[in-house]
Coordinates of C-alpha atoms and ligand atoms in Angstrom, one line a residue:
X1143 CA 35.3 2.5 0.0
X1144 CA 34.2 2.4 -3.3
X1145 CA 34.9 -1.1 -4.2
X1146 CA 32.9 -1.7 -1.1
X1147 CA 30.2 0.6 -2.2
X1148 CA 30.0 -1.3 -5.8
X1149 CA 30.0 -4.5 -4.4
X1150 CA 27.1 -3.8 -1.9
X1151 CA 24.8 -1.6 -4.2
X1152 CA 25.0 -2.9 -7.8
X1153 CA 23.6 -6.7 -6.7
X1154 CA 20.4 -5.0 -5.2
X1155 CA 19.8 -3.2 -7.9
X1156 CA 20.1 -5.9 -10.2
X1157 CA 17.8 -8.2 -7.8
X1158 CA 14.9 -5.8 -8.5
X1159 CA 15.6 -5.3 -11.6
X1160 CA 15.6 -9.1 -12.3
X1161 CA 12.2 -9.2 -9.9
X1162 CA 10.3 -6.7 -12.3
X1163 CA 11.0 -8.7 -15.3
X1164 CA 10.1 -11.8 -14.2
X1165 CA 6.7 -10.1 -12.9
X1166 CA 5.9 -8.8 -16.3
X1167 CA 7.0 -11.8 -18.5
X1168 CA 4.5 -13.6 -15.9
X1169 CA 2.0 -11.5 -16.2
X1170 CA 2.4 -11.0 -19.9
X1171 CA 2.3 -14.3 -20.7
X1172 CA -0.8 -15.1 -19.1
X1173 CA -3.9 -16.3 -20.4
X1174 CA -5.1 -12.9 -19.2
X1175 CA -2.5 -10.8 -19.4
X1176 CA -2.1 -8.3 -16.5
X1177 CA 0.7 -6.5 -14.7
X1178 CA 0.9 -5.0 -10.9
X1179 CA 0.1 -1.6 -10.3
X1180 CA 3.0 -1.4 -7.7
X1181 CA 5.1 -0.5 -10.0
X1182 CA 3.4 2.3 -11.8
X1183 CA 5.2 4.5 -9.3
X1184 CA 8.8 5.0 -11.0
X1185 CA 9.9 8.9 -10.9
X1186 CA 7.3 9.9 -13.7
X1187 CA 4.8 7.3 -12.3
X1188 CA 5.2 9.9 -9.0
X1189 CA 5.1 12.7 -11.1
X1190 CA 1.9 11.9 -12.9
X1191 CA 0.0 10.3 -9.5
X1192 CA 0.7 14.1 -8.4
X1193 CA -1.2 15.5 -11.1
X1194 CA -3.9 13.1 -11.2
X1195 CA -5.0 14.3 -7.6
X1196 CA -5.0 17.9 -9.1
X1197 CA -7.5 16.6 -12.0
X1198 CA -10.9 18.4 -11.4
X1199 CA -12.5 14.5 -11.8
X1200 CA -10.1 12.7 -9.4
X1201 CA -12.1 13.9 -5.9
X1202 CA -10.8 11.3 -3.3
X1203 CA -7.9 13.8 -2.1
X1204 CA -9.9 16.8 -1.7
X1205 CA -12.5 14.6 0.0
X1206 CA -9.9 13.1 2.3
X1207 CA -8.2 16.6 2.6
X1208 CA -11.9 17.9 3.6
X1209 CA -12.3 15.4 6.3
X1210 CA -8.7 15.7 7.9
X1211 CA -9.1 19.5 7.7
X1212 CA -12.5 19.7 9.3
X1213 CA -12.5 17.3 11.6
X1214 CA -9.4 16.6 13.0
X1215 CA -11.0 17.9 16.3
X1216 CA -12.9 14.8 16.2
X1217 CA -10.7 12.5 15.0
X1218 CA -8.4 13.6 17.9
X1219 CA -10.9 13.5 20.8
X1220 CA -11.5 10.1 19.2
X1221 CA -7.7 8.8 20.4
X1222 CA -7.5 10.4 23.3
X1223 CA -10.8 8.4 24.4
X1224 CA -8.9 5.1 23.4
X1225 CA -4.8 5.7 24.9
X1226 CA -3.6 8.1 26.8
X1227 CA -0.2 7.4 25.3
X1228 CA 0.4 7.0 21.9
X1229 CA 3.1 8.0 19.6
X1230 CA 1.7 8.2 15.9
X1231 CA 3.0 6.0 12.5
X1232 CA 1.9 7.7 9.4
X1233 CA 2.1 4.5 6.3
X1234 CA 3.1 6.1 3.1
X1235 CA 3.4 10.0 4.3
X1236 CA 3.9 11.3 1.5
X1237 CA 4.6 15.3 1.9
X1238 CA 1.6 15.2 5.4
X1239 CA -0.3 17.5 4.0
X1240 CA -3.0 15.8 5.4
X1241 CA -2.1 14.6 8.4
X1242 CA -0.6 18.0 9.6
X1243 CA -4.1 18.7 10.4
X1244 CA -4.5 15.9 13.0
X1245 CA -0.7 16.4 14.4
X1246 CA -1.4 20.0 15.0
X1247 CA -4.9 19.2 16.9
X1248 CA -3.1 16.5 18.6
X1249 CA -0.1 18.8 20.0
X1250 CA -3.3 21.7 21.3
X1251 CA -4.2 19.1 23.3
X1252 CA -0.6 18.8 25.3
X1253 CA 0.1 15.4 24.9
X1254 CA 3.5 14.5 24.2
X1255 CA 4.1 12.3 20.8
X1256 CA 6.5 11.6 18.7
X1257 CA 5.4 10.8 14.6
X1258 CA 6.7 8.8 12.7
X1259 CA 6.7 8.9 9.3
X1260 CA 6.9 6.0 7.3
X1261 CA 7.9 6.2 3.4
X1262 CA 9.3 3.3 1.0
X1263 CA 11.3 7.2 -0.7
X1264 CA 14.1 7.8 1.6
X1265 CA 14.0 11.2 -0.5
X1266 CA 10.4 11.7 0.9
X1267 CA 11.5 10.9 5.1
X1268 CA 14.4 13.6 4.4
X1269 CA 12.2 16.5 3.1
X1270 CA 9.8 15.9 5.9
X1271 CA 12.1 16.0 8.4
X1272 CA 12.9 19.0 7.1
X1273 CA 10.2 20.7 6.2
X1274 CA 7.9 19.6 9.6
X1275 CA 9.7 21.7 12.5
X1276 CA 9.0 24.7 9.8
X1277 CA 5.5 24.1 10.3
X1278 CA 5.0 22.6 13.8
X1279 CA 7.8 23.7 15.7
X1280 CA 7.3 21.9 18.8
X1281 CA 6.6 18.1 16.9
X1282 CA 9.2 15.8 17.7
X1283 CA 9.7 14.1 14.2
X1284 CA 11.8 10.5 13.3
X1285 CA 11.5 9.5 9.8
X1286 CA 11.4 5.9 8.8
X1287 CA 12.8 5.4 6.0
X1288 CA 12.0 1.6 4.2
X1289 CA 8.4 -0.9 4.1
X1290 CA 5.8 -1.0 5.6
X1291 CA 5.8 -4.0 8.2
X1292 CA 9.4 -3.6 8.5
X1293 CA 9.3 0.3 10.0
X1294 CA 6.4 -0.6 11.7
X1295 CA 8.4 -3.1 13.8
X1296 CA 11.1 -0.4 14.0
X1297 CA 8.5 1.6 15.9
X1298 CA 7.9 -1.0 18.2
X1299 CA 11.3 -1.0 19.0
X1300 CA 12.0 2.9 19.5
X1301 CA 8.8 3.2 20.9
X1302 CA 6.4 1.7 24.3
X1303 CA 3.5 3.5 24.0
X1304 CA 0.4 2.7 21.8
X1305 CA 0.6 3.4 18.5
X1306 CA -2.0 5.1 16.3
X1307 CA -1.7 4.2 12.6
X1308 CA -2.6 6.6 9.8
X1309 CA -2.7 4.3 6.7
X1310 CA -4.4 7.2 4.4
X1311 CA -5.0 7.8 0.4
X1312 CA -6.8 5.2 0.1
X1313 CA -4.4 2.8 -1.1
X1314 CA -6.1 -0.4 0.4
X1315 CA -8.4 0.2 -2.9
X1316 CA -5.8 -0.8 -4.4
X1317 CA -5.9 -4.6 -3.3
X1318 CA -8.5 -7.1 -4.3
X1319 CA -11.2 -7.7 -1.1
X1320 CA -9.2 -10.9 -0.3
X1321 CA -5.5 -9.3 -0.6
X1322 CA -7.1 -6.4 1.6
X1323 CA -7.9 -9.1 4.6
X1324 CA -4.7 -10.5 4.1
X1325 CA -3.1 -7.1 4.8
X1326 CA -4.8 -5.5 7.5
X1327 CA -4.2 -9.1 9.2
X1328 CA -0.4 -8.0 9.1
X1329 CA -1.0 -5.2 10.4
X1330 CA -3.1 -6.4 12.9
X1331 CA -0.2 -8.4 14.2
X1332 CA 2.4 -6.2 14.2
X1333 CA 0.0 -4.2 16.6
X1334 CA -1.2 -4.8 20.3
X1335 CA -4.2 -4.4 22.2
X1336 CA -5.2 -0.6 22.2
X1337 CA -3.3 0.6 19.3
X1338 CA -5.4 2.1 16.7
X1339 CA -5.3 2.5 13.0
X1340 CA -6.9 5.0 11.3
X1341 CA -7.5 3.5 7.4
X1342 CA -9.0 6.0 4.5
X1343 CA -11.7 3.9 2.0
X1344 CA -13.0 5.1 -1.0
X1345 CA -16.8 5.0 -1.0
X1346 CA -19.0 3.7 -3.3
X1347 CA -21.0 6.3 -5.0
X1348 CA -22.8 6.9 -8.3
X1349 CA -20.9 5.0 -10.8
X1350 CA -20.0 7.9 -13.5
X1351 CA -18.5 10.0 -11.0
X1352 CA -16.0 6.9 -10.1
X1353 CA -15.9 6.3 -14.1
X1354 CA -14.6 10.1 -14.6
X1355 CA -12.4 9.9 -11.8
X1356 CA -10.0 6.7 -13.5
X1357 CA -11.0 8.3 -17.1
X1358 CA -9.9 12.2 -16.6
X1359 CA -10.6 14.6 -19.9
X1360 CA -6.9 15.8 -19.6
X1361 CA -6.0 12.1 -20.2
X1362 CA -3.7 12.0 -17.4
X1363 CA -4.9 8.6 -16.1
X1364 CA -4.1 7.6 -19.4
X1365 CA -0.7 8.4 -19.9
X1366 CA -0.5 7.3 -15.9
X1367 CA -1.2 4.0 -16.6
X1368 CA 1.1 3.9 -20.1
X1369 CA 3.5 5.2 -18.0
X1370 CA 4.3 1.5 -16.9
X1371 CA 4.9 0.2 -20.6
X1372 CA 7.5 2.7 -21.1
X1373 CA 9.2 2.1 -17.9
X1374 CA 9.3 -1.4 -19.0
X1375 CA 11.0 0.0 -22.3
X1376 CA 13.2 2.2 -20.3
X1377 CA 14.0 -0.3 -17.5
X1378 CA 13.6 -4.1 -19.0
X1379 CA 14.8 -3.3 -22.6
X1380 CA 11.4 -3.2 -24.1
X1381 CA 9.9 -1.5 -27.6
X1382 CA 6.0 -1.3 -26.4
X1383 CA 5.1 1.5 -29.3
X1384 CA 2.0 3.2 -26.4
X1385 CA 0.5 4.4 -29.7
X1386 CA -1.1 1.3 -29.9
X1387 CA -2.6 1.0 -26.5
X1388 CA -5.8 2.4 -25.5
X1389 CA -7.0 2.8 -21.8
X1390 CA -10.2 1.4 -20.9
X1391 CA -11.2 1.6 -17.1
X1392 CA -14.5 -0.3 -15.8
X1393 CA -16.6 0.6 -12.5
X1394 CA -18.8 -2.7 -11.3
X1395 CA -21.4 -1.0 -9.2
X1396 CA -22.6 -4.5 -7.7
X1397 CA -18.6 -5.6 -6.4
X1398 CA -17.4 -2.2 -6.2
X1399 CA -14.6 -2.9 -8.5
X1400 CA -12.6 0.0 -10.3
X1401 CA -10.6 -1.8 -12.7
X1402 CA -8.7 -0.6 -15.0
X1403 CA -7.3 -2.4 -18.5
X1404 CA -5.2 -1.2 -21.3
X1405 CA -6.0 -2.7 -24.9
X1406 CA -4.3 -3.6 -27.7
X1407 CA -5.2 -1.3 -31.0
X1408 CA -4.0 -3.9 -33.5
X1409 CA -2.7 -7.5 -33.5
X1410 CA 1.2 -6.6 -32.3
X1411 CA 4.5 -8.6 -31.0
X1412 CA 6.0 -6.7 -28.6
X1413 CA 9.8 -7.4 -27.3
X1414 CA 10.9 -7.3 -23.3
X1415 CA 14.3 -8.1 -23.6
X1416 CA 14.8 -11.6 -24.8
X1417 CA 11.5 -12.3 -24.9
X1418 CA 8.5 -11.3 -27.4
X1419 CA 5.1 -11.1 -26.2
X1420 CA 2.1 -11.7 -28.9
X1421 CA -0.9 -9.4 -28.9
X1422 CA -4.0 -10.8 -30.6
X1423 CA -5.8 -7.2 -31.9
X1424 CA -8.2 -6.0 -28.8
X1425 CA -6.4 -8.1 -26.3
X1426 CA -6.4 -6.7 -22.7
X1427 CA -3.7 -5.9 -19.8
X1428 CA -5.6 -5.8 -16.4
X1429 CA -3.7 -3.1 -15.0
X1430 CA -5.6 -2.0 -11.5
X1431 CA -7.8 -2.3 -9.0
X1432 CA -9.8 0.3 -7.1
X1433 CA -12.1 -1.2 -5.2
X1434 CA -14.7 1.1 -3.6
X1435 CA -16.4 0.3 -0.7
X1436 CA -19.7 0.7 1.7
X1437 CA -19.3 1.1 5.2
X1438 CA -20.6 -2.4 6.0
X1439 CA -17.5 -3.8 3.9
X1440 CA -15.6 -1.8 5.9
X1441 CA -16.3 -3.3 9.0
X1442 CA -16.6 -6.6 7.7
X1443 CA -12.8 -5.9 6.9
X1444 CA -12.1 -4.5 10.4
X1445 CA -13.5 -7.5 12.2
X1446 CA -12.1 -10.3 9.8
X1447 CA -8.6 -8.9 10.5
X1448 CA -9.0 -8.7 14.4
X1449 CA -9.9 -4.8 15.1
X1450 CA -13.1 -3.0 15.8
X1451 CA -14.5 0.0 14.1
X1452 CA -14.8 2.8 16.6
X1453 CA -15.5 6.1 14.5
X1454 CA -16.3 7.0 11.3
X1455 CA -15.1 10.4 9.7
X1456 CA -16.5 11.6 6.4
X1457 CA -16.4 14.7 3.7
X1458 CA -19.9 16.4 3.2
X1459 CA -21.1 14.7 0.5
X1460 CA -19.9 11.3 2.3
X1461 CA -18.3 9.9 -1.0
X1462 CA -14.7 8.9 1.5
X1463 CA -14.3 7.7 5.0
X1464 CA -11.1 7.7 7.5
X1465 CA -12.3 4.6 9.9
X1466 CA -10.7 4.1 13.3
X1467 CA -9.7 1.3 14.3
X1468 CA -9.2 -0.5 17.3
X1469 CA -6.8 -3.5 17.9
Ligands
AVI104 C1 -3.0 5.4 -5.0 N1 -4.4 5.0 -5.3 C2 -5.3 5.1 -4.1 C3 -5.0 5.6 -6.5 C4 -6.5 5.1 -6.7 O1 -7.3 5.9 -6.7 O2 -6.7 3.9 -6.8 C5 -4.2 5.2 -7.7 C6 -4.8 5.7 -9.0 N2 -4.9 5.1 -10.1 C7 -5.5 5.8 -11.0 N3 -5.8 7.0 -10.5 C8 -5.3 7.0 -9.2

């Protein structure tokens, strides 16, 4: 079994591997240079995402939190006016801190549901299945365990009732507008008539308070987004000295766009295994997008991909909104 084992596993890792290095030496060698924020979530990428939703300046979790927490009521009466059986998806789970709102104002109401997490961490789908029946004893919970489009046809397969989506976080800020479309037009058609999909956007708001957010005093965003030059070190055999990167993030009230660059603090060559990558002093990496949005580009993103916006939930001060969706 363990020749087996070594013969199955090492290949895949090396396929990534080879994947991530051919994405940066693309990106790095670039007129602009840039590299994808996908993969600023290694183990420490994780660990510092975690604390930048504790920073005082990063306020799209607590808004989301706010919304799922007070009105889940709504949010629920909201399905149950669409399907009167559903089972629920959850993209990118996380630890359902949010959602465990909704699921527990979902099971008041009697209806029987299964939810099913979806997580890319197989580590993640394990401690929830664990630590759910703790808190909602009578969920019935089946972790999925792998991406996105694939678990959501997995679904489809275990399951012949509508499905209600929760795509949450925010994480569609994290495509360009035309990447977005492209997107929620997959999901679209892994869906079928009645289904819903309940999708978190960041809203647009007065420009500093975005600024602060992706520019935190404790500097975490920083160190967040350096993160990803040393795991290139650590991972790709690179010798990126971070002391000579600054982090420059940029809000575009008129697009929306939350971008986010690191510069270079001197003219520099920097190695990535075989290959050395020239640094002209000031040069920029184009490291992530954010892009914040009104509720008209919200819609207009709902109805180029095939759904129709039918509700609207939002904190207080209206700076995030979970959008329901129907297919
Ligand atoms: C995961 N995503 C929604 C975060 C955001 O706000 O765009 C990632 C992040 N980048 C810097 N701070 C947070």
């Amino acid at each position: 079994t363990t020749s087996v084992m070594h013969t199955v596993l090492v290949p895949v890792k090396q396929d990534r591997r080879e994947i991530f290095f051919q994405d940066v030496i693309r990106g790095l060698s670039a007129k602009s240079k840039y590299l994808d924020s996908k993969y600023f979530y290694d183990a420490e990428g994780d660990r510092l995402f975690q604390e930048i939703m504790r920073c005082h300046e990063y306020y799209p979790t607590n808004c989301e939190m706010e919304i799922l927490q007070e009105q889940s009521a709504a949010i629920s009466q909201t399905i149950l006016a669409h399907t009167s059986r559903f089972d629920i998806v959850e993209l990118g789970a996380g630890d359902a801190t949010k959602s465990i709102h909704l699921l527990k104002e979902l099971l008041n109401t009697g209806k029987d549901f299964t939810y099913y997490p979806v997580d890319i961490s197989a580590n993640v789908i394990t401690q929830l299945e664990q630590s759910l029946p703790a808190q909602l004893p009578s969920l019935k919970v089946n972790g999925l365990n792998g991406e996105y489009f694939d678990m959501l046809k997995e679904a489809n397969v275990l399951s012949a009732k509508n499905k209600v989506i929760l795509c949450m976080g925010g994480n569609i800020g994290n495509f360009t507008p035309a990447e977005a479309r492209k997107f929620c037009r997959q999901l679209r058609s892994c869906l079928q008539p009645g289904d819903l999909l309940m999708i978190g956007f960041d809203l647009k708001k007065h420009p500093q308070i975005i600024l602060d957010a992706y520019n935190d005093s404790a500097g975490i965003t920083r160190d967040f987004n350096l993160n990803l030059l040393k795991r290139i070190n650590r991972e790709l055999d690179g010798n990126f000295d971070i002391t000579k990167f600054g982090h420059y993030p940029t809000y575009d009230p008129g697009t929306g766009a939350c971008k986010s660059y690191l510069v270079s603090l001197e003219e520099q060559d920097v190695r990535i295994g075989e290959q050395t990558i020239h640094f002209d002093l000031h040069e920029t990496i184009y490291m992530e997008i954010s892009q914040k949005y009104d509720l008209e580009a919200a819609e207009q993103l709902a109805t180029l991909s095939g759904f129709e916006t039918v509700g609207n939930f939002f904190d207080q001060k209206k700076w995030f909104a979970d959008s329901m969706w129907l297919c």
